[in-house]
Amino acid sequence: MKMKSFAILLFVLAVNAVNAQSTFDKWPAIKAFHEVMSQTFHPAEEGNLEPIKSRSEELMNKAANVLKSDIPAEYKTPKILASAEKLQMKSKALHKMVQAKASDAEITKSLTELHDVFHEIVGLCSEQK
């Protein structure tokens, strides 16, 4: 039974990875955002905030480009557009926190929330297939 559950989990993860890849192929701006997000979020998970502190402006600009980009028609839904706006606002707020030298805990919390919004967008895109 455990092996069957594990196999199902692996299948779901594989499908999500394929869907994310397809989303990134269709929407280069979300892929560009993801590249910076992954290079800043994963070190922060291990307590290293230097990448986000030095790249928060870049992340903010990538988030702004998500909305300015040529969004594929199937992703121009009210929910995805609202989440993309939230991505832009939260990335701007994170950059302001970094500039204001907010505490590491506040920066980490804000970055985690931004990461969650990114995954929300990718999930919503996957639903559009």
Tab-separated table of C-alpha atoms in Angstrom:
chain	number	residue	atom	x	y	z
A	1	MET	CA	0.000	0.000	0.000
A	2	LYS	CA	2.800	2.419	0.873
A	3	MET	CA	4.550	1.642	-2.416
A	4	LYS	CA	1.347	2.374	-4.354
A	5	SER	CA	0.919	5.712	-2.558
A	6	PHE	CA	4.545	6.563	-3.254
A	7	ALA	CA	4.113	5.717	-6.944
A	8	ILE	CA	1.039	7.945	-7.141
A	9	LEU	CA	2.933	10.783	-5.461
A	10	LEU	CA	5.805	10.436	-7.936
A	11	PHE	CA	3.344	10.493	-10.837
A	12	VAL	CA	1.645	13.660	-9.559
A	13	LEU	CA	5.005	15.364	-9.065
A	14	ALA	CA	6.090	14.389	-12.576
A	15	VAL	CA	2.875	15.743	-14.102
A	16	ASN	CA	3.289	19.014	-12.195
A	17	ALA	CA	6.898	19.310	-13.359
A	18	VAL	CA	5.815	18.800	-16.975
A	19	ASN	CA	3.028	21.366	-16.556
A	20	ALA	CA	5.422	23.894	-15.022
A	21	GLN	CA	7.890	23.314	-17.838
A	22	SER	CA	5.173	23.898	-20.398
A	23	THR	CA	4.110	27.081	-18.586
A	24	PHE	CA	7.703	28.327	-18.604
A	25	ASP	CA	8.032	27.546	-22.315
A	26	LYS	CA	4.866	29.468	-23.140
A	27	TRP	CA	5.478	32.391	-20.766
A	28	PRO	CA	9.171	33.397	-20.739
A	29	ALA	CA	8.617	36.212	-18.214
A	30	ILE	CA	7.398	33.796	-15.536
A	31	LYS	CA	10.407	31.588	-16.301
A	32	ALA	CA	12.751	34.581	-15.865
A	33	PHE	CA	11.080	35.396	-12.539
A	34	HIS	CA	11.449	31.783	-11.437
A	35	GLU	CA	15.180	31.787	-12.173
A	36	VAL	CA	15.804	34.686	-9.790
A	37	MET	CA	13.278	33.373	-7.267
A	38	SER	CA	14.971	29.984	-7.075
A	39	GLN	CA	18.428	31.560	-6.765
A	40	THR	CA	17.269	33.694	-3.836
A	41	PHE	CA	14.623	31.573	-2.101
A	42	HIS	CA	16.551	28.326	-1.724
A	43	PRO	CA	19.553	29.953	-0.015
A	44	ALA	CA	17.117	31.785	2.283
A	45	GLU	CA	15.613	28.454	3.305
A	46	GLU	CA	19.035	27.610	4.681
A	47	GLY	CA	19.447	30.960	6.424
A	48	ASN	CA	21.470	32.724	3.723
A	49	LEU	CA	19.681	35.990	2.938
A	50	GLU	CA	22.541	37.603	1.039
A	51	PRO	CA	21.181	36.563	-2.390
A	52	ILE	CA	17.766	38.157	-1.768
A	53	LYS	CA	19.301	41.209	-0.149
A	54	SER	CA	21.517	41.799	-3.166
A	55	ARG	CA	18.929	40.848	-5.802
A	56	SER	CA	15.592	42.120	-4.434
A	57	GLU	CA	15.457	44.905	-7.014
A	58	GLU	CA	16.080	42.410	-9.812
A	59	LEU	CA	13.324	40.155	-8.457
A	60	MET	CA	10.966	43.149	-8.265
A	61	ASN	CA	11.737	44.051	-11.896
A	62	LYS	CA	11.182	40.450	-13.037
A	63	ALA	CA	7.804	40.455	-11.270
A	64	ALA	CA	6.860	43.705	-13.012
A	65	ASN	CA	7.851	42.132	-16.337
A	66	VAL	CA	5.458	39.247	-15.702
A	67	LEU	CA	2.535	41.671	-16.009
A	68	LYS	CA	4.085	43.693	-18.827
A	69	SER	CA	4.951	40.618	-20.882
A	70	ASP	CA	2.985	39.023	-23.663
A	71	ILE	CA	0.906	36.728	-21.470
A	72	PRO	CA	-0.324	33.660	-23.358
A	73	ALA	CA	-4.048	33.883	-24.064
A	74	GLU	CA	-4.896	30.781	-22.026
A	75	TYR	CA	-3.277	32.391	-18.967
A	76	LYS	CA	-5.122	35.705	-19.209
A	77	THR	CA	-7.737	34.668	-16.680
A	78	PRO	CA	-8.940	36.940	-13.891
A	79	LYS	CA	-7.380	34.669	-11.234
A	80	ILE	CA	-3.974	34.502	-12.919
A	81	LEU	CA	-3.918	38.233	-13.621
A	82	ALA	CA	-4.874	38.967	-10.000
A	83	SER	CA	-2.115	36.668	-8.774
A	84	ALA	CA	0.389	38.307	-11.138
A	85	GLU	CA	-0.585	41.701	-9.694
A	86	LYS	CA	-0.114	40.278	-6.193
A	87	LEU	CA	3.314	38.991	-7.276
A	88	GLN	CA	4.277	42.469	-8.411
A	89	MET	CA	3.018	44.144	-5.211
A	90	LYS	CA	4.643	41.624	-2.875
A	91	SER	CA	7.961	41.805	-4.710
A	92	LYS	CA	7.910	45.599	-4.457
A	93	ALA	CA	7.136	45.367	-0.731
A	94	LEU	CA	9.983	42.871	-0.267
A	95	HIS	CA	12.420	45.180	-2.043
A	96	LYS	CA	11.358	48.074	0.209
A	97	MET	CA	11.932	45.863	3.267
A	98	VAL	CA	15.428	45.037	2.071
A	99	GLN	CA	16.163	48.716	1.448
A	100	ALA	CA	14.855	49.593	4.901
A	101	LYS	CA	17.070	46.889	6.420
A	102	ALA	CA	14.132	44.984	7.915
A	103	SER	CA	14.902	42.035	10.155
A	104	ASP	CA	15.935	38.742	8.628
A	105	ALA	CA	12.719	37.198	9.964
A	106	GLU	CA	10.587	39.822	8.190
A	107	ILE	CA	12.503	39.420	4.933
A	108	THR	CA	12.253	35.640	5.105
A	109	LYS	CA	8.500	35.814	5.761
A	110	SER	CA	7.977	38.206	2.857
A	111	LEU	CA	10.108	36.103	0.503
A	112	THR	CA	8.188	32.964	1.498
A	113	GLU	CA	4.879	34.693	0.784
A	114	LEU	CA	6.186	35.817	-2.603
A	115	HIS	CA	7.331	32.260	-3.327
A	116	ASP	CA	3.824	31.008	-2.475
A	117	VAL	CA	2.255	33.500	-4.899
A	118	PHE	CA	4.591	32.307	-7.635
A	119	HIS	CA	3.489	28.715	-7.048
A	120	GLU	CA	-0.121	29.866	-7.015
A	121	ILE	CA	0.367	31.307	-10.517
A	122	VAL	CA	2.031	28.160	-11.833
A	123	GLY	CA	-0.756	26.050	-10.344
A	124	LEU	CA	-3.432	28.216	-11.927
A	125	CYS	CA	-1.634	27.995	-15.274
A	126	SER	CA	-1.584	24.202	-14.978
A	127	GLU	CA	-5.356	24.223	-14.520
A	128	GLN	CA	-5.743	25.982	-17.892
A	129	LYS	CA	-4.420	23.034	-19.907
